[in-house]
Every structure is written in C-alpha cells, then in structure tokens.
Coordinates of C-alpha atoms and ligand atoms in Angstrom, one line a residue:
X245 CA 85.6 28.6 88.1
X246 CA 86.5 26.0 85.5
X247 CA 88.2 27.4 82.3
X248 CA 85.4 26.1 80.0
X249 CA 82.8 28.1 82.1
X250 CA 84.4 31.4 81.5
X251 CA 82.6 33.8 79.1
X252 CA 84.7 34.9 76.2
X253 CA 85.0 38.3 77.8
X254 CA 86.2 36.8 81.1
X255 CA 88.6 34.6 79.3
X256 CA 90.1 37.5 77.4
X257 CA 90.7 39.4 80.6
X258 CA 92.4 36.4 82.2
X259 CA 94.5 35.9 79.1
X260 CA 95.6 39.5 79.2
X261 CA 96.3 39.4 82.9
X262 CA 98.5 36.3 82.2
X263 CA 96.4 34.4 84.7
X264 CA 95.8 31.7 82.2
X265 CA 97.6 30.8 79.0
X266 CA 96.0 30.3 75.6
X267 CA 97.5 26.8 75.7
X268 CA 95.7 26.0 79.0
X269 CA 92.4 27.5 77.7
X270 CA 92.7 25.6 74.5
X271 CA 93.6 22.3 76.1
X272 CA 90.7 22.6 78.6
X273 CA 88.3 23.0 75.6
X274 CA 90.0 20.1 73.6
X275 CA 89.6 17.9 76.6
X276 CA 85.9 18.8 77.0
X277 CA 85.4 18.1 73.3
X278 CA 87.0 14.7 73.7
X279 CA 84.5 13.9 76.5
X280 CA 81.5 15.1 74.8
X281 CA 81.8 15.0 71.1
X282 CA 80.9 11.2 71.1
X283 CA 77.5 12.1 72.6
X284 CA 77.0 15.6 70.8
X285 CA 78.4 15.0 67.4
X286 CA 78.8 18.8 67.4
X287 CA 81.8 18.8 65.1
X288 CA 82.3 17.3 61.8
X289 CA 86.1 17.9 61.7
X290 CA 88.3 18.6 64.7
X291 CA 91.6 20.6 64.3
X292 CA 93.5 20.3 67.6
X293 CA 97.1 20.8 66.0
X294 CA 95.8 23.9 64.4
X295 CA 94.3 25.1 67.7
X296 CA 97.5 24.4 69.6
X297 CA 99.6 26.1 67.1
X298 CA 97.3 29.2 67.2
X299 CA 97.3 29.1 71.0
X300 CA 101.2 29.0 71.0
X301 CA 101.3 32.0 68.7
X302 CA 98.7 33.9 70.8
X303 CA 100.7 33.1 74.0
X304 CA 103.8 34.6 72.4
X305 CA 102.0 37.8 71.6
X306 CA 100.3 37.9 74.9
X307 CA 103.7 37.6 76.6
X308 CA 105.1 40.5 74.4
X309 CA 102.1 42.5 75.5
X310 CA 100.9 42.7 72.0
X311 CA 97.6 41.0 72.3
X312 CA 95.2 41.0 69.4
X313 CA 91.6 41.5 69.9
X314 CA 90.7 37.9 70.2
X315 CA 94.1 36.4 71.1
X316 CA 93.9 32.9 72.4
X317 CA 90.2 32.6 72.5
X318 CA 89.0 29.1 71.5
X319 CA 86.2 29.1 68.8
X320 CA 84.1 26.6 66.8
X321 CA 83.5 27.3 63.1
X322 CA 80.4 26.3 61.3
X323 CA 81.4 23.9 58.6
X324 CA 80.0 26.2 56.0
X325 CA 82.9 28.6 56.1
X326 CA 85.7 27.6 53.8
X327 CA 88.9 27.2 55.7
X328 CA 92.2 27.0 53.8
X329 CA 93.7 23.5 54.1
X330 CA 90.9 22.4 56.6
X331 CA 88.1 20.1 55.0
X332 CA 84.8 22.1 54.5
X333 CA 81.9 19.8 53.9
X334 CA 78.6 21.9 54.3
X335 CA 77.5 18.5 56.0
X336 CA 77.1 17.2 52.4
X337 CA 78.4 14.0 50.8
X338 CA 79.1 16.3 47.8
X339 CA 81.9 18.1 49.7
X340 CA 82.9 15.3 51.9
X341 CA 86.5 15.5 50.8
X342 CA 86.7 19.1 49.9
X343 CA 89.7 20.9 51.1
X344 CA 89.3 24.7 50.2
X345 CA 92.5 26.4 48.8
X346 CA 91.3 29.7 50.3
X347 CA 89.8 31.1 53.5
X348 CA 86.3 32.8 54.0
X349 CA 86.7 36.5 54.9
X350 CA 85.0 36.1 58.2
X351 CA 87.2 33.3 59.3
X352 CA 90.2 35.1 58.0
X353 CA 89.3 38.2 60.1
X354 CA 88.9 35.9 63.2
X355 CA 92.2 34.3 62.5
X356 CA 94.0 37.5 62.0
X357 CA 92.4 38.7 65.4
X358 CA 94.3 35.8 67.0
X359 CA 91.3 33.3 67.7
X360 CA 92.0 29.7 68.1
X361 CA 90.0 27.3 65.8
X362 CA 89.0 24.0 67.5
X363 CA 87.1 22.5 64.6
X364 CA 84.3 22.7 62.1
X365 CA 80.7 22.2 63.4
X366 CA 77.9 20.1 62.2
X367 CA 75.0 21.7 60.3
X368 CA 72.0 20.7 58.2
X369 CA 73.2 19.8 54.7
X370 CA 74.1 23.1 52.9
X371 CA 72.4 24.9 55.8
X372 CA 68.9 23.7 54.8
X373 CA 67.0 22.7 57.9
X374 CA 65.9 23.5 61.4
X375 CA 67.1 20.5 63.4
X376 CA 70.3 19.1 62.0
X377 CA 68.7 15.9 60.7
X378 CA 69.8 16.6 57.1
X379 CA 73.5 16.5 58.0
X380 CA 75.2 13.7 56.0
X381 CA 77.4 13.2 59.0
X382 CA 74.4 12.4 61.4
X383 CA 72.8 15.2 63.4
X384 CA 74.4 17.1 66.2
X385 CA 72.6 16.5 69.6
X386 CA 71.5 19.1 72.0
X387 CA 73.4 19.1 75.4
X388 CA 70.0 19.7 77.0
X389 CA 67.7 16.8 78.0
X390 CA 64.2 16.6 79.4
X391 CA 64.2 15.1 83.0
X392 CA 62.0 12.1 82.3
X393 CA 62.5 11.5 78.7
X394 CA 65.7 10.0 77.4
X395 CA 65.1 10.9 73.8
X396 CA 67.9 13.0 72.4
X397 CA 66.8 16.6 71.5
X398 CA 67.6 18.6 68.4
X399 CA 70.0 21.4 69.0
X400 CA 68.1 23.3 66.2
X401 CA 69.4 24.1 62.7
X402 CA 71.0 24.8 60.7
X403 CA 73.9 26.0 63.0
X404 CA 73.0 23.3 65.5
X405 CA 76.5 22.0 65.9
X406 CA 77.8 25.5 66.8
X407 CA 75.0 26.1 69.3
X408 CA 75.5 22.6 70.9
X409 CA 79.3 23.2 71.1
X410 CA 78.9 26.7 72.8
X411 CA 76.1 25.6 75.2
X412 CA 78.0 22.5 76.2
X413 CA 81.2 24.6 76.9
X414 CA 83.3 23.0 74.2
X415 CA 84.0 26.5 72.8
X416 CA 83.8 30.0 74.0
X417 CA 82.0 31.2 70.9
X418 CA 81.2 30.0 67.4
X419 CA 80.4 31.3 63.9
X420 CA 76.9 30.6 62.5
X421 CA 75.2 31.5 59.3
X422 CA 71.5 32.6 59.0
X423 CA 69.4 32.4 55.9
X424 CA 66.0 32.1 57.6
X425 CA 66.9 31.6 61.3
X426 CA 69.8 29.3 61.4
X427 CA 71.6 31.4 64.0
X428 CA 68.6 32.5 66.1
X429 CA 66.6 29.2 66.3
X430 CA 69.5 27.0 67.5
X431 CA 70.7 29.7 69.8
X432 CA 67.2 29.7 71.4
X433 CA 67.0 25.9 71.5
X434 CA 70.4 25.6 73.2
X435 CA 70.1 28.5 75.7
X436 CA 72.8 30.8 74.1
X437 CA 72.8 34.2 72.3
X438 CA 73.2 34.7 68.6
X439 CA 73.1 37.6 66.3
X440 CA 72.1 37.7 62.6
X441 CA 73.6 40.9 61.4
X442 CA 72.1 43.1 58.7
X443 CA 72.4 41.6 55.3
X444 CA 75.7 43.0 54.0
X445 CA 77.4 43.6 57.5
X446 CA 79.5 40.4 57.2
X447 CA 81.1 39.2 54.1
X448 CA 79.7 36.1 52.3
X449 CA 83.0 35.6 50.5
X450 CA 84.0 31.9 51.1
X451 CA 80.8 30.8 52.7
X452 CA 79.2 28.0 50.9
X453 CA 76.2 29.6 49.3
X454 CA 72.6 28.6 50.1
X455 CA 70.5 31.6 49.2
X456 CA 72.6 34.5 48.3
X457 CA 70.1 37.3 48.9
X458 CA 69.4 35.9 52.4
X459 CA 72.7 34.4 53.7
X460 CA 74.4 36.1 56.5
X461 CA 77.2 35.2 58.9
X462 CA 77.0 36.0 62.6
X463 CA 78.4 35.2 66.1
X464 CA 77.0 32.7 68.7
X465 CA 78.1 32.7 72.2
X466 CA 76.8 32.3 75.8
X467 CA 76.2 36.2 76.4
X468 CA 75.2 39.1 74.3
X469 CA 78.5 40.7 75.3
X470 CA 80.5 37.8 73.7
X471 CA 78.5 38.0 70.6
X472 CA 79.2 41.8 70.3
X473 CA 82.9 41.2 70.7
X474 CA 82.9 38.5 68.0
X475 CA 80.7 40.6 65.6
X476 CA 83.2 43.5 65.8
X477 CA 85.8 41.3 64.3
X478 CA 83.7 39.5 61.9
X479 CA 81.9 42.5 60.4
X480 CA 83.1 44.9 57.7
X481 CA 83.1 45.8 54.0
X482 CA 84.7 43.3 51.8
X483 CA 85.5 44.2 48.1
X484 CA 85.3 40.4 47.4
X485 CA 81.5 40.3 48.2
X486 CA 79.5 42.5 45.9
X487 CA 76.6 42.7 48.4
X488 CA 78.9 43.6 51.2
X489 CA 77.9 47.0 52.8
X490 CA 80.4 49.9 52.9
X491 CA 79.3 50.7 56.5
X492 CA 81.7 51.6 59.2
X493 CA 82.0 48.9 62.0
X494 CA 81.0 50.6 65.3
X495 CA 82.5 49.2 68.6
X496 CA 79.5 47.0 69.1
X497 CA 80.5 46.1 72.8
X498 CA 80.0 49.7 73.7
X499 CA 76.3 49.4 73.0
X500 CA 76.1 47.1 75.9
X501 CA 76.3 50.2 78.3
X502 CA 73.4 51.9 76.5
X503 CA 70.2 52.3 78.6
X504 CA 66.9 51.3 77.0
X505 CA 65.3 54.2 78.7
X506 CA 63.0 56.0 76.4
X507 CA 63.3 53.4 73.6
X508 CA 60.0 52.4 71.9
X509 CA 59.7 48.7 71.6
X510 CA 57.1 47.2 69.1
X511 CA 55.1 44.0 69.7
X512 CA 53.9 42.8 66.3
X513 CA 50.4 41.5 66.9
X514 CA 50.6 39.2 63.9
X515 CA 53.4 37.1 65.7
X516 CA 50.6 35.9 68.1
X517 CA 50.2 32.7 66.1
X518 CA 47.7 30.0 66.8
X519 CA 48.9 27.0 68.7
X520 CA 51.9 28.8 70.4
X521 CA 52.5 27.2 73.7
X522 CA 51.3 29.4 76.6
X523 CA 54.8 29.4 78.2
X524 CA 56.3 31.1 75.1
X525 CA 53.4 33.6 75.2
X526 CA 53.9 34.3 78.9
X527 CA 57.7 34.8 78.3
X528 CA 57.1 37.2 75.5
X529 CA 54.9 39.3 77.9
X530 CA 57.6 39.0 80.6
X531 CA 60.1 40.2 78.2
X532 CA 57.9 43.3 77.4
X533 CA 57.4 43.9 81.1
X534 CA 61.2 43.8 81.8
X535 CA 61.9 46.4 79.1
X536 CA 59.2 48.6 80.4
X537 CA 60.6 48.4 83.9
X538 CA 64.0 49.4 82.4
X539 CA 62.3 52.5 81.0
X540 CA 61.3 51.6 77.6
X541 CA 57.9 52.1 76.1
X542 CA 56.0 49.1 74.7
X543 CA 53.7 49.5 71.7
X544 CA 51.7 47.1 69.7
X545 CA 52.5 47.4 66.0
X546 CA 51.3 45.7 62.9
X547 CA 53.2 43.8 60.2
X548 CA 50.3 42.8 58.1
X549 CA 52.1 40.6 55.6
X550 CA 53.6 38.3 58.2
X551 CA 51.4 35.4 57.3
X552 CA 53.0 35.5 53.7
X553 CA 56.6 35.4 55.0
X554 CA 57.0 31.6 55.3
X555 CA 55.5 30.8 51.8
X556 CA 57.6 33.7 50.3
X557 CA 60.8 32.4 51.9
X558 CA 60.1 28.9 50.8
X559 CA 60.0 30.1 47.1
X560 CA 62.9 32.5 47.3
X561 CA 65.3 30.3 49.2
X562 CA 64.8 27.2 47.1
X563 CA 65.0 29.3 44.0
X564 CA 68.4 30.7 44.9
X565 CA 69.5 27.3 46.3
X566 CA 68.8 25.6 42.9
X567 CA 70.9 28.1 41.2
X568 CA 73.7 28.2 43.6
X569 CA 73.9 24.3 43.8
X570 CA 74.0 24.0 40.1
X571 CA 77.8 24.2 40.6
X572 CA 78.1 20.8 42.0
X573 CA 78.4 18.9 38.8
X574 CA 81.2 16.6 39.4
X575 CA 83.5 18.5 37.1
X576 CA 85.1 21.2 38.9
X577 CA 85.3 20.1 42.6
X578 CA 83.5 17.9 45.1
X579 CA 82.1 14.5 44.5
X580 CA 82.3 12.9 41.1
X581 CA 80.6 9.6 40.1
X582 CA 82.1 8.3 36.9
X583 CA 79.7 7.3 34.1
X584 CA 79.6 6.6 30.4
X585 CA 78.8 10.0 29.3
X586 CA 78.6 13.6 30.8
X587 CA 74.9 13.8 31.3
X588 CA 74.9 10.4 33.1
X589 CA 77.9 11.6 35.2
X590 CA 75.9 14.8 36.3
X591 CA 72.9 12.7 37.2
X592 CA 74.7 10.0 39.1
X593 CA 77.0 12.6 41.0
X594 CA 74.0 14.7 42.0
X595 CA 71.9 11.8 42.9
X596 CA 74.7 10.4 45.2
X597 CA 75.9 13.7 46.5
X598 CA 72.8 15.4 47.7
X599 CA 70.4 14.3 50.4
X600 CA 66.6 14.3 50.2
X601 CA 65.9 17.7 51.6
X602 CA 68.5 19.4 49.3
X603 CA 67.1 17.6 46.4
X604 CA 63.6 18.8 47.3
X605 CA 64.7 22.2 47.4
X606 CA 66.5 22.1 44.0
X607 CA 63.3 20.6 42.5
X608 CA 61.0 23.3 44.1
X609 CA 63.5 26.0 43.2
X610 CA 64.0 24.8 39.5
X611 CA 60.2 24.7 39.3
X612 CA 59.4 28.2 40.6
X613 CA 62.1 29.5 38.2
X614 CA 61.0 27.7 35.1
X615 CA 59.6 29.5 32.1
X616 CA 55.8 29.6 32.6
X617 CA 55.9 29.6 36.3
X618 CA 58.5 32.1 37.0
X619 CA 55.9 35.1 37.0
X620 CA 53.5 33.1 39.1
X621 CA 55.8 32.0 41.8
X622 CA 59.3 33.6 41.9
X623 CA 58.3 37.1 40.7
X624 CA 55.3 37.2 42.9
X625 CA 57.3 36.1 45.9
X626 CA 59.7 38.9 45.1
X627 CA 56.8 41.4 45.2
X628 CA 55.6 40.0 48.5
X629 CA 59.1 40.2 49.9
X630 CA 59.0 44.1 49.2
X631 CA 55.7 44.2 51.0
X632 CA 57.3 42.4 54.0
X633 CA 60.1 44.9 54.0
X634 CA 57.7 47.9 53.7
X635 CA 55.8 46.6 56.8
X636 CA 58.9 46.7 58.8
X637 CA 59.9 50.1 57.4
X638 CA 56.6 51.5 58.5
X639 CA 56.8 49.8 61.8
X640 CA 60.3 51.5 62.5
X641 CA 58.7 54.9 62.1
X642 CA 56.9 54.3 65.4
X643 CA 59.2 52.0 67.2
X644 CA 63.0 51.5 67.7
X645 CA 63.2 47.8 67.9
X646 CA 60.7 44.9 67.8
X647 CA 60.3 42.0 70.4
X648 CA 59.1 38.6 69.5
X649 CA 59.7 35.0 70.5
X650 CA 62.5 33.3 68.5
X651 CA 60.8 30.1 67.9
X652 CA 57.2 28.7 68.3
X653 CA 58.4 25.8 70.4
X654 CA 61.3 24.6 72.6
X655 CA 63.7 22.0 71.3
X656 CA 62.0 18.8 70.1
X657 CA 63.2 15.2 70.1
X658 CA 65.4 14.4 67.1
X659 CA 63.0 12.3 64.9
X660 CA 60.0 14.5 65.6
X661 CA 58.3 16.8 62.9
X662 CA 60.3 14.7 60.4
X663 CA 57.6 13.1 58.4
X664 CA 56.3 16.3 56.9
X665 CA 58.8 18.9 55.7
X666 CA 56.1 21.7 56.0
X667 CA 55.9 21.1 59.8
X668 CA 59.5 21.7 60.0
X669 CA 59.2 24.8 57.9
X670 CA 56.7 26.1 60.3
X671 CA 59.5 26.3 63.0
X672 CA 60.9 29.3 61.1
X673 CA 57.8 31.3 61.3
X674 CA 59.3 34.1 63.5
X675 CA 62.7 34.3 62.1
X676 CA 62.1 34.3 58.3
X677 CA 60.4 37.8 58.2
X678 CA 63.6 39.7 59.3
X679 CA 65.7 37.5 56.9
X680 CA 63.5 38.6 54.0
X681 CA 63.9 42.2 55.0
X682 CA 67.6 42.0 55.5
X683 CA 67.3 43.3 59.2
X684 CA 69.5 42.6 62.2
X685 CA 68.0 40.3 64.8
X686 CA 69.3 38.6 67.8
X687 CA 68.1 35.8 70.1
X688 CA 68.6 36.0 73.8
X689 CA 68.0 33.0 76.2
X690 CA 65.3 34.4 78.6
X691 CA 63.8 31.5 80.3
X692 CA 62.9 27.7 80.3
X693 CA 59.8 25.8 79.6
X694 CA 58.1 23.4 82.2
X695 CA 60.6 20.7 81.2
X696 CA 63.5 23.0 81.9
X697 CA 64.4 23.6 78.2
X698 CA 65.6 27.0 77.1
X699 CA 63.4 29.7 75.3
X700 CA 64.7 32.6 73.6
X701 CA 63.3 36.0 72.7
X702 CA 64.2 37.8 69.5
X703 CA 64.9 41.4 68.9
X704 CA 64.7 42.9 65.5
X705 CA 66.2 46.2 64.6
X706 CA 66.4 48.8 61.9
X707 CA 69.0 48.2 59.1
X708 CA 72.6 48.5 60.5
X709 CA 71.2 49.1 63.9
X710 CA 73.1 46.1 65.6
X711 CA 73.9 48.4 68.4
X712 CA 70.3 49.0 69.1
X713 CA 69.5 45.3 69.3
X714 CA 72.6 44.6 71.4
X715 CA 71.4 47.3 73.9
X716 CA 67.9 45.8 74.1
X717 CA 69.2 42.2 74.1
X718 CA 71.6 43.1 77.0
X719 CA 68.6 44.6 78.9
X720 CA 66.7 41.5 78.5
X721 CA 69.6 39.2 79.5
X722 CA 70.1 41.3 82.6
X723 CA 66.4 40.9 83.7
X724 CA 66.3 37.3 82.7
X725 CA 69.4 36.2 84.5
X726 CA 69.3 32.9 82.6
X727 CA 71.6 30.6 84.5
X728 CA 70.4 27.1 83.6
X729 CA 73.0 24.7 82.5
X730 CA 72.6 21.9 80.0
X731 CA 72.9 18.3 81.3
X732 CA 75.9 17.5 79.1
X733 CA 78.0 20.4 79.8
X734 CA 81.7 20.2 80.2
X735 CA 82.6 19.5 83.9
X736 CA 86.1 21.0 84.3
Ligands
LIG830 N1 65.4 26.5 58.7 C1 65.5 27.4 57.5 C2 65.7 26.6 56.3 O1 65.5 25.4 56.3 C3 66.5 28.4 57.7 C4 67.9 27.8 57.4 C5 69.0 28.8 57.5 O2 68.8 29.9 58.0 N2 70.1 28.4 56.9 O3 65.8 27.1 55.1

C-alpha cells in the first residue's frame, strides 16, 4: 500500500516498527502536495522545510525508542491557528502578511507530540462560510468530481482546505475549527471524519477569533480512530483560555472498542426538513438500522426549537464577529492603508482588508448589537439559544446520543448557491444547533449519492461525552464500510 494511503493509526505503527521513516512519510506527502496543490488549492502556505526538520527530529526520537504520541505524522493545519514564525492569514487580505510571534495552544500541543506540519490550509475568510468561496486566496477545490460534470465542486467550509487535503491524501490528518459546522460539513462533503468537541474541550488560545462563544477546534482525518488519536493530543484545560474546561482528557481512542449495545439513539423529528434529497433521508434511515442491528435502541425525539437555530446563529455569530473583528484597525497588526487622518485610515484599511461576506456580517452584527436593537435581536437570540440548549438537555434524558444527517445536500459546484447568502446559510441547518448548545458532534462518511459524492451522518452527544459519539461513530463507520476514493487522490 502507498504511504499516503495509510491511516494515521497505521502510519504510527509502521513508524514505531521502523518499517518506514518519518522522512519517507513526509516526503511522500510533500510529493503528493506538489502534484495536487495546483488543482486543489488546499493550502495557503506550505512549510516543507519545517516539515522535514520536524521529521528529522521525529526519526531521531523513533530511533532511540522514545517515540512521542504523534511522532513523525504529517498533518495539515487550518490557517486560522496562529503558528509561530509561519504566516497565518485566516484567508483574509487583512492578515495576508501576518507572521504570529506565538503559537496557538492546540498547534503547540501537536508539535510537542511530535507531529509534522506540512502547511496551512485554505478556508473561508475568517472561517465565515460553507464553501470556501470567501477565501481571499481563491477557494479550495474538492478532490471529488461528478462523473459527467467537469465543474469543480466545493470541499465545503470553512475548513475546506483541511478536508480537501485529507481526502486527497495530502495529509494524514488536519486541524479544523467549527463555529457552526465548519469541521462537520466539509468532512461530510469530502468523505472524511471530523469531530467538533464540546465547547471548552480544546483551547481557543491563538486561534483567530470568529464568534468566541461558538468557536471550537477539532480534528479531521479519514477514520474515526484517527480523529480520536488527534483529539487526545489537542484537548485539555488551558489557563490561557478563560472558557477552557477543567475536564480531564480521557483516552479517546479507547472508546472505539465500546459497543453500542443498549445505547439509546435519538432521531430528532424536526431534522426531517422539507426539500431534503431522498438519498440523504434514506442514508439516515440506514444509519439508524445499522445501529439497531449493533444492539442500540432507536427512539424518535423532539427538539422543538430547531427551526429557530439558524436565525439565532446568524444573529449571535455576526454579533460576536463584529466585536472580534474590531481589532483589525490598521494600528496594531495586519493590513494598514495609509490616509490623511485616523478615521480615514480605519475606513480604508477595513474596506480593503475585508471581503464582502465578512463586511456583511460585521454590518449585521453591529446592527443587532446597537442601542435600540440589542433587546429585539441579540438579547432575544440569546434567550432562544437557551431554549435550544434546553431541548437537547431534555432529549438527553431519554437518549444517549442523537443521529442526524450532517448536511442537507452533497457537495455542490463552486459558484452555485452564491448569489444569495441565505441559501448558503441554509446549508448549516443540521450543524448549528449543536454549536449553539456547545455539544460535541462528529461527522462520519456513511455513503455516496447517485453521483458518487460522499454523504455524512452526524452524531451529537452530551456535554463532554466525546467518547460516546466516538463509539457510535465507529459503529456507523464499521457498518458503512465507506471505501470510495476521490478522483484527485494522491497516487503513490
Ligand atoms: N457556515 C457557517 C458560517 O458561515 C459556519 C462556519 C464555521 O463553523 N466557522 O458561519
């Protein structure tokens, strides 16, 4: 089998058995990137020298028998994580030349665990989007293709570059961030697995902020096991993030061995939305049947405030974004467009630095937070958010996890759904409720549509029960046996 086709778990075994070196593994991935990056635009910045230096250090440790948990494993890092000395753009002109003087906690943990960093992956600008089209560096492209349609497909968003890189075998795994679905939806579109952990599970320190009460880092990889291995390193309390949770990090990969026998799985009836393709409905039913066969009990549950989740999200997220992005004023760091006076400098800098979607959200956010409208919009949205959380809390009295589709469609061609932002926002219908409630959720590739494009199922769990969703996700993965390969995967 080729080196780029190994799972992260398999590669780790081979490294430790000295059947392959970190250098060989890294070089294989760098060659794959060289071949496919021009087509996929999955990376904004490549770091081959850093990768080879890290691989060398890993090989030395491996030779001494002192392997670290992720020693020598090549990963891709979403370009929203600050990396010391390596340009971090958030896919924005505003940060086009920003070289952080410090490292995010999550990437610092990955580095300290011996991982190899191949480069920084493409995303929607400041992680705002579902298709990568808002990237100032041009969209990442999905390695998947429809058989009779040459139009390039979206890898999803915002972590589309990470998803494309992992699906195309350019990296063994990647980091993503998820504010309203940005790990799960691109994972589903690209036929890989992704976990959005419980809010507070992974430190937000050093991640470019979008909506601070929603942002969470998480792993993306080709198997649930690989995600579990990565999450174990990424997670953990961090005094540098005031919302980081003081929860012990369990050995997540152990949960893969758990049976789902006796678990109660809820099917939220409000997720049967109008206009959902019959294939997705059918896959959802299949998923429930697989879990039932594995010994779980399927129950219908109700999450009555689900229809309010999208409007709530699209008030809360822009509100927080408008406040977070106020820091890009041309004074402290990032782009500055010189002007006659300070106000004009602010205006010119922000006009030039932000793209249309980011500006739209700043405007909406500023509006819903403004005196006179705050109570009607922001405060009301916060109240609805509590009701959405309460729905989940009640449901989790009856069931142990929830099963839903990840997205209401398979990947669409780049350029579609682009004329009206609301159409794009609808893509997040199944992912935003768990984000608003801060719950852990994962997406598992479970099948393909009639055109051969991947479809994912989502498992949502109780707060800090990542182990539960990993166990259910693994059961789904086992039954689905998803083995489809994207058209543009690395060959070696
Ligand atoms: N698609 C959603 C948005 O545009 C979610 C993005 C995210 O999770 N970062 O806000």
